[in-house]
mmCIF file of C-alpha atoms in Angstrom:
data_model
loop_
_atom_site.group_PDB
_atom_site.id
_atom_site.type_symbol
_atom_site.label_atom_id
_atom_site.label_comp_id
_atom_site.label_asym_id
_atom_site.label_seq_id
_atom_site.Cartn_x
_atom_site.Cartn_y
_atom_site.Cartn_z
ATOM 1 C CA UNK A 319 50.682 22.479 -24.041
ATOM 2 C CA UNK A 320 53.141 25.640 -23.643
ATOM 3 C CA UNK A 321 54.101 26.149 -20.021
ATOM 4 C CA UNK A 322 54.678 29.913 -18.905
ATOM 5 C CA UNK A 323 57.678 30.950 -18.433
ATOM 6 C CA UNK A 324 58.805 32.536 -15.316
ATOM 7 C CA UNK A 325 60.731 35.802 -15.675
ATOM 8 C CA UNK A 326 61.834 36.097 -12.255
ATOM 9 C CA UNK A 327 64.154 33.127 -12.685
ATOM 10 C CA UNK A 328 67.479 33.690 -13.406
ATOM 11 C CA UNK A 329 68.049 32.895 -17.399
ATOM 12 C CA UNK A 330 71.004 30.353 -16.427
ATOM 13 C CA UNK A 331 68.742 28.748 -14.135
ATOM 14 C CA UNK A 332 65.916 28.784 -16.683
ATOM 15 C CA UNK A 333 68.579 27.356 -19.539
ATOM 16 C CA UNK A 334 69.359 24.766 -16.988
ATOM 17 C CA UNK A 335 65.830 23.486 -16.326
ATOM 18 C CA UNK A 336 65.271 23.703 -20.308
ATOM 19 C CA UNK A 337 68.194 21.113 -20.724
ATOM 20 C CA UNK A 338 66.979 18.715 -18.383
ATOM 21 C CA UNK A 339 63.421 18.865 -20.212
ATOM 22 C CA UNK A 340 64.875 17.607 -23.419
ATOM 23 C CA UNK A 341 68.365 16.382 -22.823
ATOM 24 C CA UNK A 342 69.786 16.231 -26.331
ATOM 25 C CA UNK A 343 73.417 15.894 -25.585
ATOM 26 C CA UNK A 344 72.477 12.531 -23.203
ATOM 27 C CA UNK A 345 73.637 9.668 -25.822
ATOM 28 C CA UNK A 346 76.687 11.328 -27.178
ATOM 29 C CA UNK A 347 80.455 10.622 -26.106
ATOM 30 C CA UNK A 348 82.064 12.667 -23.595
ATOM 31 C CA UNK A 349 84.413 13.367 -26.278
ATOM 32 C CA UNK A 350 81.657 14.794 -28.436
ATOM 33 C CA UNK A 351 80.213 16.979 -25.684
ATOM 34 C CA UNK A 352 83.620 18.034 -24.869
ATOM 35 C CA UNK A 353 84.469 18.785 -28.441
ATOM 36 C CA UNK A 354 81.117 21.421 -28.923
ATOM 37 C CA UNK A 355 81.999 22.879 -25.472
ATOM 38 C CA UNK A 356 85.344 23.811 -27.380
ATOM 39 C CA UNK A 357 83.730 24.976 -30.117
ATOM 40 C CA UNK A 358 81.374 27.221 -27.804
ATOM 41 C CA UNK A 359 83.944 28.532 -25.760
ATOM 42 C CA UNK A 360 85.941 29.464 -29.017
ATOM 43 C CA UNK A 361 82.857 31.617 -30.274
ATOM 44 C CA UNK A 362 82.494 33.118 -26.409
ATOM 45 C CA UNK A 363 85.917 34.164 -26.159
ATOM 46 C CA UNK A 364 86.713 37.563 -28.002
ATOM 47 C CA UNK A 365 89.854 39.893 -28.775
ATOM 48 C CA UNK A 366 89.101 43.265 -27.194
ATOM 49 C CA UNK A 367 90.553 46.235 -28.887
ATOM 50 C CA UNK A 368 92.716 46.941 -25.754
ATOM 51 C CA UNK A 369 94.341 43.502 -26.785
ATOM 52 C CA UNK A 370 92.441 41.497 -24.020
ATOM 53 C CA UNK A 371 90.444 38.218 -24.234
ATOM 54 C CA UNK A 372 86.732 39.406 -23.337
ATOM 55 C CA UNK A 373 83.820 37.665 -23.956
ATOM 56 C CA UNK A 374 80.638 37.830 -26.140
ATOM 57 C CA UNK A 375 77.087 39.788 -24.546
ATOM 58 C CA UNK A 376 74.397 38.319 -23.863
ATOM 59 C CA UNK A 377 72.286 41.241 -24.847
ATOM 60 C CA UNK A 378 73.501 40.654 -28.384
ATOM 61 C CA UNK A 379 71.362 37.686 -30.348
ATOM 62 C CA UNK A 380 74.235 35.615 -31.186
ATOM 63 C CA UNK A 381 75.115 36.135 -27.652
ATOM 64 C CA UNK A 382 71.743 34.075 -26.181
ATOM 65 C CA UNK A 383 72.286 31.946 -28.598
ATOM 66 C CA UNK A 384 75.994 31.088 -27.502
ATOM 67 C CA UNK A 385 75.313 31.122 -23.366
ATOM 68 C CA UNK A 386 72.316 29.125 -23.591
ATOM 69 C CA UNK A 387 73.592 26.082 -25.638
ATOM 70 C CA UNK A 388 76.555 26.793 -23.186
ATOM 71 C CA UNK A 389 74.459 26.485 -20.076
ATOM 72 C CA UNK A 390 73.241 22.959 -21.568
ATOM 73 C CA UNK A 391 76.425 22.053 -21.806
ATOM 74 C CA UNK A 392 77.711 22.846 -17.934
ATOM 75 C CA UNK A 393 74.296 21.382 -17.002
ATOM 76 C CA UNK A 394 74.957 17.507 -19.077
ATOM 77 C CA UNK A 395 78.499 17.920 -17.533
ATOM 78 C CA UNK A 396 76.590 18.485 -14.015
ATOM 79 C CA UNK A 397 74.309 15.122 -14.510
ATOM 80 C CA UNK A 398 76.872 12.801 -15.912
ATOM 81 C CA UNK A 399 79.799 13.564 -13.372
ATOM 82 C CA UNK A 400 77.733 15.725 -10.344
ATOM 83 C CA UNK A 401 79.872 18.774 -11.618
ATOM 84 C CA UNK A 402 79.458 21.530 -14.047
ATOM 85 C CA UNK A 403 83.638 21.398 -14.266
ATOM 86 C CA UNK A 404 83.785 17.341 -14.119
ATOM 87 C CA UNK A 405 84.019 16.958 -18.146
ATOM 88 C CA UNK A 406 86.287 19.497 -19.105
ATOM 89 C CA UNK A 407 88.237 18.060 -16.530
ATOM 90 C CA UNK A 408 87.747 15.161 -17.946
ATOM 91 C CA UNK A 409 88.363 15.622 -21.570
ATOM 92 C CA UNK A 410 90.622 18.768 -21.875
ATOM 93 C CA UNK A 411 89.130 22.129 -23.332
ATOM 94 C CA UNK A 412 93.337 22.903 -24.381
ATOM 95 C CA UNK A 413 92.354 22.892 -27.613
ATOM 96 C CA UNK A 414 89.981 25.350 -28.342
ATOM 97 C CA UNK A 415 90.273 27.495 -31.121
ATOM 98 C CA UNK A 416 90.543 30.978 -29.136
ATOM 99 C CA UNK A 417 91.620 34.791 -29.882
ATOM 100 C CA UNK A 418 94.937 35.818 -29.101
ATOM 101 C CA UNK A 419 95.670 38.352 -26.375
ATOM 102 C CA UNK A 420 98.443 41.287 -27.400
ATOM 103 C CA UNK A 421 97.963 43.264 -24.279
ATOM 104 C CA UNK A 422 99.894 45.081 -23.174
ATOM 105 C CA UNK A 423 100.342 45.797 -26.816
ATOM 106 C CA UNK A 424 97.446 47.201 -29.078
ATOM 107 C CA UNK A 425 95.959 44.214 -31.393
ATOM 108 C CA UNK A 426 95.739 46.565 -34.320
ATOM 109 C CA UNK A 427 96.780 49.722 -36.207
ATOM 110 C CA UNK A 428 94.457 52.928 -35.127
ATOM 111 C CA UNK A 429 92.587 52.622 -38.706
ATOM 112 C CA UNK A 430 91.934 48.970 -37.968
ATOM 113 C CA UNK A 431 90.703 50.084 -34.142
ATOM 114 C CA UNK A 432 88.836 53.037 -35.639
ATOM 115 C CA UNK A 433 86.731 50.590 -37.981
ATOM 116 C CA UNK A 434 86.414 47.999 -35.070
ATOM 117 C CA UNK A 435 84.546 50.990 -33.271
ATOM 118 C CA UNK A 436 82.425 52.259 -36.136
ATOM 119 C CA UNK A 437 81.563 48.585 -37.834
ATOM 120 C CA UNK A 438 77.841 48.937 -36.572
ATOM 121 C CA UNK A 439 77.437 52.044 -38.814
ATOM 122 C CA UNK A 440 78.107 50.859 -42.272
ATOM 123 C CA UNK A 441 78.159 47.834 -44.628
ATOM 124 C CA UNK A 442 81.218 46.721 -45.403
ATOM 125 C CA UNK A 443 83.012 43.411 -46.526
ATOM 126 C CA UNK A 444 86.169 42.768 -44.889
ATOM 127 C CA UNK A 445 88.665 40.777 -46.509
ATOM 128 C CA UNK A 446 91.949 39.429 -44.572
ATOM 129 C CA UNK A 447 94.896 38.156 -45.520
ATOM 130 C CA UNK A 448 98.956 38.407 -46.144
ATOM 131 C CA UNK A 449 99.982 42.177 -47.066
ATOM 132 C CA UNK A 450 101.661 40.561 -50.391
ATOM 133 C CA UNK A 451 97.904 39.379 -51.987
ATOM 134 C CA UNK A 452 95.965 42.382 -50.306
ATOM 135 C CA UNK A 453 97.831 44.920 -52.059
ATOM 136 C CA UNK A 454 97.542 43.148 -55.350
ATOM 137 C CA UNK A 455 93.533 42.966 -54.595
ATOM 138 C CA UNK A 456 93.629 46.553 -54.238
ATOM 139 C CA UNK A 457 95.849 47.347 -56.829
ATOM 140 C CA UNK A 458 95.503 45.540 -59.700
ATOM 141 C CA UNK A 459 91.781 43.692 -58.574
ATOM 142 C CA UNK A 460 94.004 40.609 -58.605
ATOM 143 C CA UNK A 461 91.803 37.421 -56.945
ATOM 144 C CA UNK A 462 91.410 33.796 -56.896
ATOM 145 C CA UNK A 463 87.824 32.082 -56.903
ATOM 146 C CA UNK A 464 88.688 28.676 -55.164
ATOM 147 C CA UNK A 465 86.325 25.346 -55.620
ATOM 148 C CA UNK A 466 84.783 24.660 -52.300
ATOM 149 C CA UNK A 467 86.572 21.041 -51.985
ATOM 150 C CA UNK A 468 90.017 23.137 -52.272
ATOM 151 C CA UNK A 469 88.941 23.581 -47.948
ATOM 152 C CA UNK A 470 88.468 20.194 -47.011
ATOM 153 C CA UNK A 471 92.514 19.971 -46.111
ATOM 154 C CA UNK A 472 93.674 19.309 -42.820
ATOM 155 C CA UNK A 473 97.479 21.551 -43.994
ATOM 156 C CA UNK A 474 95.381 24.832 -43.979
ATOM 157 C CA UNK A 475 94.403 27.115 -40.693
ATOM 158 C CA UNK A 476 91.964 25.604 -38.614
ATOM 159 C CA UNK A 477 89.524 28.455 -38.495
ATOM 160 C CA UNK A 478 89.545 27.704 -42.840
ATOM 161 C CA UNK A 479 89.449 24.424 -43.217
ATOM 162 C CA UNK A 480 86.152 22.478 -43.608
ATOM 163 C CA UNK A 481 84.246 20.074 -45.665
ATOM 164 C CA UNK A 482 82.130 22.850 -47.616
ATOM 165 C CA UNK A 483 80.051 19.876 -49.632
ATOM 166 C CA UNK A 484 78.430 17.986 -46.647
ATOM 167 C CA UNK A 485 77.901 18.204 -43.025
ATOM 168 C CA UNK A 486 76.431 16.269 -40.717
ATOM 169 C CA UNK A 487 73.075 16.252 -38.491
ATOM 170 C CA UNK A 488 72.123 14.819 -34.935
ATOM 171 C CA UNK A 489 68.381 14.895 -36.086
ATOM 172 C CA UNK A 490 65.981 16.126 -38.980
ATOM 173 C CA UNK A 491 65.493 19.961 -39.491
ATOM 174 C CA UNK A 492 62.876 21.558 -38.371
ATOM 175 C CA UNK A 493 60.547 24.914 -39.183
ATOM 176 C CA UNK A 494 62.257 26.641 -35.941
ATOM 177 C CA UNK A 495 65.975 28.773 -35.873
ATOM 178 C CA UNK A 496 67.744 28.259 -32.829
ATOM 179 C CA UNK A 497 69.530 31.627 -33.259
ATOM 180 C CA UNK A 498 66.663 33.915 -33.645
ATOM 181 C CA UNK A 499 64.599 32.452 -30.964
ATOM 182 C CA UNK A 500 63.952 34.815 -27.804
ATOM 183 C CA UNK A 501 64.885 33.161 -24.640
ATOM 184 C CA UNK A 502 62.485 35.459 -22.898
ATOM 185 C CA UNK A 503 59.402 34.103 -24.745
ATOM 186 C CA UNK A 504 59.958 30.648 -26.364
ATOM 187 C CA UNK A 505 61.257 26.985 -24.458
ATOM 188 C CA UNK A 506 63.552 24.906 -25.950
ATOM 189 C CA UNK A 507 61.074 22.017 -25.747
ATOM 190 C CA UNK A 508 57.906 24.143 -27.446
ATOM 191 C CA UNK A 509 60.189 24.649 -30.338
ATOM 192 C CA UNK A 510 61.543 21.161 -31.343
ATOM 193 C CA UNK A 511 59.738 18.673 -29.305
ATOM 194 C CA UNK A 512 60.887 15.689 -27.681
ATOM 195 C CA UNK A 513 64.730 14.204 -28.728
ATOM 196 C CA UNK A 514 64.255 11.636 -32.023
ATOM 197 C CA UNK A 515 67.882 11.263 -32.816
ATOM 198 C CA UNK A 516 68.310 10.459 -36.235
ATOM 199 C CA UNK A 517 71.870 11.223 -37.674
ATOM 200 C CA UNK A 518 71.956 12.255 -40.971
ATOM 201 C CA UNK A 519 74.430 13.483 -43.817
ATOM 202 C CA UNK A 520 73.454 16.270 -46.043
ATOM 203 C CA UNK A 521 75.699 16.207 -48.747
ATOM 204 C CA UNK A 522 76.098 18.730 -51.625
ATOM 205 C CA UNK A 523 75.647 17.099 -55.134
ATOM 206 C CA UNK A 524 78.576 19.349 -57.264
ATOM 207 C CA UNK A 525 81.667 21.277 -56.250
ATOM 208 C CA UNK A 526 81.322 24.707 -56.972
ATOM 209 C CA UNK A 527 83.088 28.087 -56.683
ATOM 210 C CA UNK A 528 82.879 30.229 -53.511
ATOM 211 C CA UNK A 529 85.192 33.607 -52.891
ATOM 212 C CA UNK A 530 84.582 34.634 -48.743
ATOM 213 C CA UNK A 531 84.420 37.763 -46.601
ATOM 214 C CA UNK A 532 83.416 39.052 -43.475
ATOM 215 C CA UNK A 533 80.719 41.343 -43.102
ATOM 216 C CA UNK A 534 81.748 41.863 -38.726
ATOM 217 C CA UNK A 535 85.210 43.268 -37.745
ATOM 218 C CA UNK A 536 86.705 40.586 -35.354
ATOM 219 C CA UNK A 537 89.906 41.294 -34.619
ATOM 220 C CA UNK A 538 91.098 37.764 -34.073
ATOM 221 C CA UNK A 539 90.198 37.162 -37.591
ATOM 222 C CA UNK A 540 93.649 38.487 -38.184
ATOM 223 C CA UNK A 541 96.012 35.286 -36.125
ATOM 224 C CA UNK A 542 93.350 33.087 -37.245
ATOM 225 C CA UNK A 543 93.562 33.691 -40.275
ATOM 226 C CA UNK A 544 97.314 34.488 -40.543
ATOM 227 C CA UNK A 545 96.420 37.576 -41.900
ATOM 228 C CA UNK A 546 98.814 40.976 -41.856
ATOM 229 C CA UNK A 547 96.721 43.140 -43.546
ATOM 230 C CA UNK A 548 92.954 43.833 -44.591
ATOM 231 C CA UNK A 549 91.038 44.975 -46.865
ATOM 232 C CA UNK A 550 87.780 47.167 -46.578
ATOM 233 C CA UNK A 551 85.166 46.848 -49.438
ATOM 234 C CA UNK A 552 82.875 50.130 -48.762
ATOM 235 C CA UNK A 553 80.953 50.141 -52.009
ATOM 236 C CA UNK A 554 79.776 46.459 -51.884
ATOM 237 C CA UNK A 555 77.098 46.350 -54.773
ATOM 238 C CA UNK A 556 80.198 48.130 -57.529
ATOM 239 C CA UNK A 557 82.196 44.599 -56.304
ATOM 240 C CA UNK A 558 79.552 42.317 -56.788
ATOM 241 C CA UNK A 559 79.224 43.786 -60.050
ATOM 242 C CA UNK A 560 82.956 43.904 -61.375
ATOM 243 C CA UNK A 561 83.405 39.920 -59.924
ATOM 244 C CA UNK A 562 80.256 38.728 -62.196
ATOM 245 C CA UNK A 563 81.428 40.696 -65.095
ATOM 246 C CA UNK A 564 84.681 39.049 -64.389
ATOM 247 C CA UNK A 565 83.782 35.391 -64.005
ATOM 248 C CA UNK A 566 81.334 35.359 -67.004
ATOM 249 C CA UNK A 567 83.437 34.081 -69.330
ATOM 250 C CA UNK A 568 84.692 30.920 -67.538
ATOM 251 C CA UNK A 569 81.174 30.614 -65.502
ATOM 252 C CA UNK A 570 78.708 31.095 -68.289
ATOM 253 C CA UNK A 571 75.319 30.578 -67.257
ATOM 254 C CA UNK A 572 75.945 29.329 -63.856
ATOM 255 C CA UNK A 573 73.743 30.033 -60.898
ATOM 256 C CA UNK A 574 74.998 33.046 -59.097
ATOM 257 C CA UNK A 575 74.573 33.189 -55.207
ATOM 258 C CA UNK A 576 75.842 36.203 -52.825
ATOM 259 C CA UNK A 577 74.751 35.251 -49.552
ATOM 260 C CA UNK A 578 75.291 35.666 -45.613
ATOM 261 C CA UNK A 579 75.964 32.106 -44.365
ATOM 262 C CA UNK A 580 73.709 30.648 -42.113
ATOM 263 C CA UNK A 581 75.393 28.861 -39.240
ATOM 264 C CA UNK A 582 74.027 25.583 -37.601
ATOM 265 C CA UNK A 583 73.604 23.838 -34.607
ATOM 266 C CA UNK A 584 73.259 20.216 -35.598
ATOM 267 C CA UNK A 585 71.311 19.055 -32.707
ATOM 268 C CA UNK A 586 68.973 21.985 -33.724
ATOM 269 C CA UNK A 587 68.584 22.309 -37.546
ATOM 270 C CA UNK A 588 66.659 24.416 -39.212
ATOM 271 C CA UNK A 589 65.483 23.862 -43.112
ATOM 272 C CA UNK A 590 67.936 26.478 -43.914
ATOM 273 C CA UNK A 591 70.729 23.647 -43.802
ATOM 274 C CA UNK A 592 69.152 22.030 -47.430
ATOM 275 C CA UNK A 593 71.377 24.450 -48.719
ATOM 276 C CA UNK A 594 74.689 23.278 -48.043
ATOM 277 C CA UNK A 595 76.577 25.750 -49.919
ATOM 278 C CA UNK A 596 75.098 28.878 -47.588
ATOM 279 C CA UNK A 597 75.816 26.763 -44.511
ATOM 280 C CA UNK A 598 78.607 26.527 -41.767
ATOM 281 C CA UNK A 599 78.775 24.574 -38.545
ATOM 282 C CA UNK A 600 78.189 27.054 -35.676
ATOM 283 C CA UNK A 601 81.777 26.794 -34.603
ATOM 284 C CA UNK A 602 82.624 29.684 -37.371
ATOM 285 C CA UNK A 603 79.500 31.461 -36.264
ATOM 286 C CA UNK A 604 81.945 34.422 -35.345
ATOM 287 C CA UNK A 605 83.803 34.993 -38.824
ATOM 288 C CA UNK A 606 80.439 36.340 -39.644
ATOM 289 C CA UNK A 607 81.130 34.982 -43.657
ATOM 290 C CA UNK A 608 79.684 36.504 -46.637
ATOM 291 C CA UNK A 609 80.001 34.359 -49.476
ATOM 292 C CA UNK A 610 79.979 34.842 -53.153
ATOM 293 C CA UNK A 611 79.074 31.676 -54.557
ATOM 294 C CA UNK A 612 78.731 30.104 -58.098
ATOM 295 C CA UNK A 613 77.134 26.728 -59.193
ATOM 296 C CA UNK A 614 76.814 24.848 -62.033
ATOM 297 C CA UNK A 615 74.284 23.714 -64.302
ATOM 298 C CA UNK A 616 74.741 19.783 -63.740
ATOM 299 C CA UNK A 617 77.351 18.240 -61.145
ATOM 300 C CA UNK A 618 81.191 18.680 -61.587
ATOM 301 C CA UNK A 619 83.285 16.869 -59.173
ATOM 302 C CA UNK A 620 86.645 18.636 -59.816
ATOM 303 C CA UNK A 621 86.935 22.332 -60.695
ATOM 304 C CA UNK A 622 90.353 24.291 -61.068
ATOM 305 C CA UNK A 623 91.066 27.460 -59.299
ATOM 306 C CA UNK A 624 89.842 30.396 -61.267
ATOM 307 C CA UNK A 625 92.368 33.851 -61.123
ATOM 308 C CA UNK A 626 91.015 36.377 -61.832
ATOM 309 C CA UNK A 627 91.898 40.255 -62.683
ATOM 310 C CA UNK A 628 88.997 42.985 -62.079
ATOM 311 C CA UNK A 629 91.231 46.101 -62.763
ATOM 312 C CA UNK A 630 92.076 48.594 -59.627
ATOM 313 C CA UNK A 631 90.099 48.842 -56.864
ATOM 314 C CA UNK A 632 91.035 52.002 -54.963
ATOM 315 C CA UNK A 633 87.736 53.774 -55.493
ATOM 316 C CA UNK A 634 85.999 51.050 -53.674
ATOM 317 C CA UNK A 635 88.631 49.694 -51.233
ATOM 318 C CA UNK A 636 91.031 50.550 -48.905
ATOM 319 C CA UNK A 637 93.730 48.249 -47.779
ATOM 320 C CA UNK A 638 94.526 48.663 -44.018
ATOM 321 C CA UNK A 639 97.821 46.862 -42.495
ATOM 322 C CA UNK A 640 97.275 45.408 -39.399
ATOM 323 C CA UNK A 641 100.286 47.083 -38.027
#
C-alpha cells in the first residue's frame, strides 16, 4: 500500500528517507558508487554564459531527476562511512567529466550567447565540431555517417566515446521512467518495488549507421567536444529529407530511425532500453542527442564509414564560430 507523502518535508530530506526504503546502491563497490556520483556531478555542473560553472535547477525535470539520484548517493555515502563526504573522500571525484570555466572571459561569440538565450523558443539541431568540417557541412553539405562500433574507442573524447551496441543493467526494466516521475506525487519504492538485483547485458544484434546532434545549446558541448565552431540546423524536417535522399543509394531499404535518445539509469530501467540504438547511459543525459539512425535488414557486424555530399546548406543552416 502507497504511503502519503508529506509535503512539508524538505525534498532532500524526503529523497533521503526514499533511499533508505529501497537501498539500491547497498551491494555495489565503493568504486562503483563513486564512479555514478562522477557521472552525476558531471551532468549537475553547467557552463554559464558569463563563463562560470553553475549548476542544473531543480525546477527543471531533468533537474529532479539529477538531485534526487544525487541525494541517494550522499545518503549510501552517509550509511557506509557515517558521512555524506566520507566516499568521495574516499574514492576521488578528480575525475569527473565537468564544463570548463572561461570567466573572466566570455565562453562564446555573441551569436552563440544570443542562441544560448533564445534555445527554448525554437527547434533546432545543433551540430559541433572543428571550423575546418563545419564549413564544409555548410558549404558543400559535406558529412560522414559513422557505424555505431566506430565509438567504442578509448583514443576519442570522453564525452564521445561509448559502446553504442550494448549496455549494461543492475536489474530488469520496468513499466515506470525514472525521469518523468514527479517527486511531489510518486515514491521511489511505489514505482519499482523492492531491490531484485539481477545484472543483465542488453546487447544490440547488428552495427548500424547513426549521424548525432543536439537538440539543447550547452555551451560546454564545445571543450567537450573539441569543437571551434557550430552549426545551427533551423529547418530540421528539409535535413531529414536531403540526408535520406542522400543515403538511399548505399542504404536501400534499411530501417530509417530519427529519434531523441532516451537516457538510462541502470538501477532504474525502463522498457525503453530494448532499444539499444535510441539509448545512452544517463551520464550523457546533458548532450541532449538527436540521432539519425539507420539499420539493416539482417545483422552486419562491420560497416564502412559512409561520406556523403547533400549539396549547400545555407538556406537551412548557419555556421556560428565559437569565437
Amino acid at each position: 500500500m502507497q504511503q502519503p507523502i508529506n509535503l512539508n518535508q524538505s525534498l532532500y530530506m524526503r529523497w533521503y528517507e526514499e533511499y533508505r526504503e529501497r537501498r539500491y546502491l547497498e551491494e555495489q563497490s565503493d568504486e562503483v558508487v563513486a564512479q555514478r556520483a562522477r557521472d552525476l556531478i558531471s551532468n549537475i555542473l553547467t557552463l554559464e554564459s558569463n563563463g562560470k560553472i553553475g549548476c542544473v535547477q531543480g525546477s527543471v525535470q531533468s533537474g529532479n531527476f539529477l538531485w534526487c539520484l544525487f541525494s541517494h548517493l550522499l545518503e549510501e555515502s552517509r550509511l557506509r562511512t557515517a558521512s555524506y563526504q566520507g566516499l568521495f573522500i574516499k574514492c576521488g571525484i578528480k575525475e569527473t567529466l565537468a564544463p570548463k570555466p572561461t570567466a573572466p572571459d566570455s565562453p562564446a561569440s555573441e551569436a552563440i550567447l544570443s542562441l544560448f538565450k533564445e534555445k527554448p523558443k525554437h527547434r533546432y539541431l545543433f551540430k559541433f565540431g572543428e571550423r575546418k568540417w563545419m564549413q564544409e557541412l555548410v558549404d558543400e553539405g559535406k558529412l560522414r555517417v559513422s557505424p555505431a562500433s566506430f565509438y567504442n574507442d578509448d583514443s576519442l573524447a570522453p564525452a564521445i566515446a561509448d559502446d553504442e551496441l550494448s549496455y549494461d543493467l543492475a536489474g530488469d526494466a520496468f513499466d515506470e521512467e525514472i525521469l518523468s516521475l514527479d517527486p511531489f506525487k510518486t515514491r521511489l519504492i511505489d514505482s519499482f518495488g523492492p531491490v531484485t538485483p539481477r545484472p543483465q547485458k542488453v546487447v544490440m544484434q547488428t552495427n548500424y549507421y547513426a549521424w548525432c546532434a543536439s537538440f539543447g545549446m550547452s555551451l560546454r558541448l564545445f571543450d567537450d567536444f573539441n569543437a571551434d565552431s557550430l552549426v545551427v540546423i533551423r529547418d530540421v524536417g528539409e535535413y531529414s529529407r536531403r540526408l535520406i535522399q542522400a543515403l538511399r543509394p548505399h542504404l536501400g531499404g534499411w530501417r530509417f530511425v530519427p529519434c531523441v535518445v532516451h537516457y538510462f539509469d541502470p538501477f532504474h530501467p525502463s522498457k525503453k532500453t530494448k532499444s539499444v540504438f535510441a539509448c545512452k547511459h544517463f551520464k550523457y543525459l546533458y548532450q541532449e542527442e538527436f540521432r539519425y539512425v539507420f539499420i539493416p535488414t539482417s545483422p552486419i557486424k562491420t560497416l564502412p564509414p559512409i561520406h556523403l555530399n547533400l549539396g549547400p546548406l545555407k538556406d537551412i543552416a548557419e555556421l556560428i564560430h565559437r569565437s
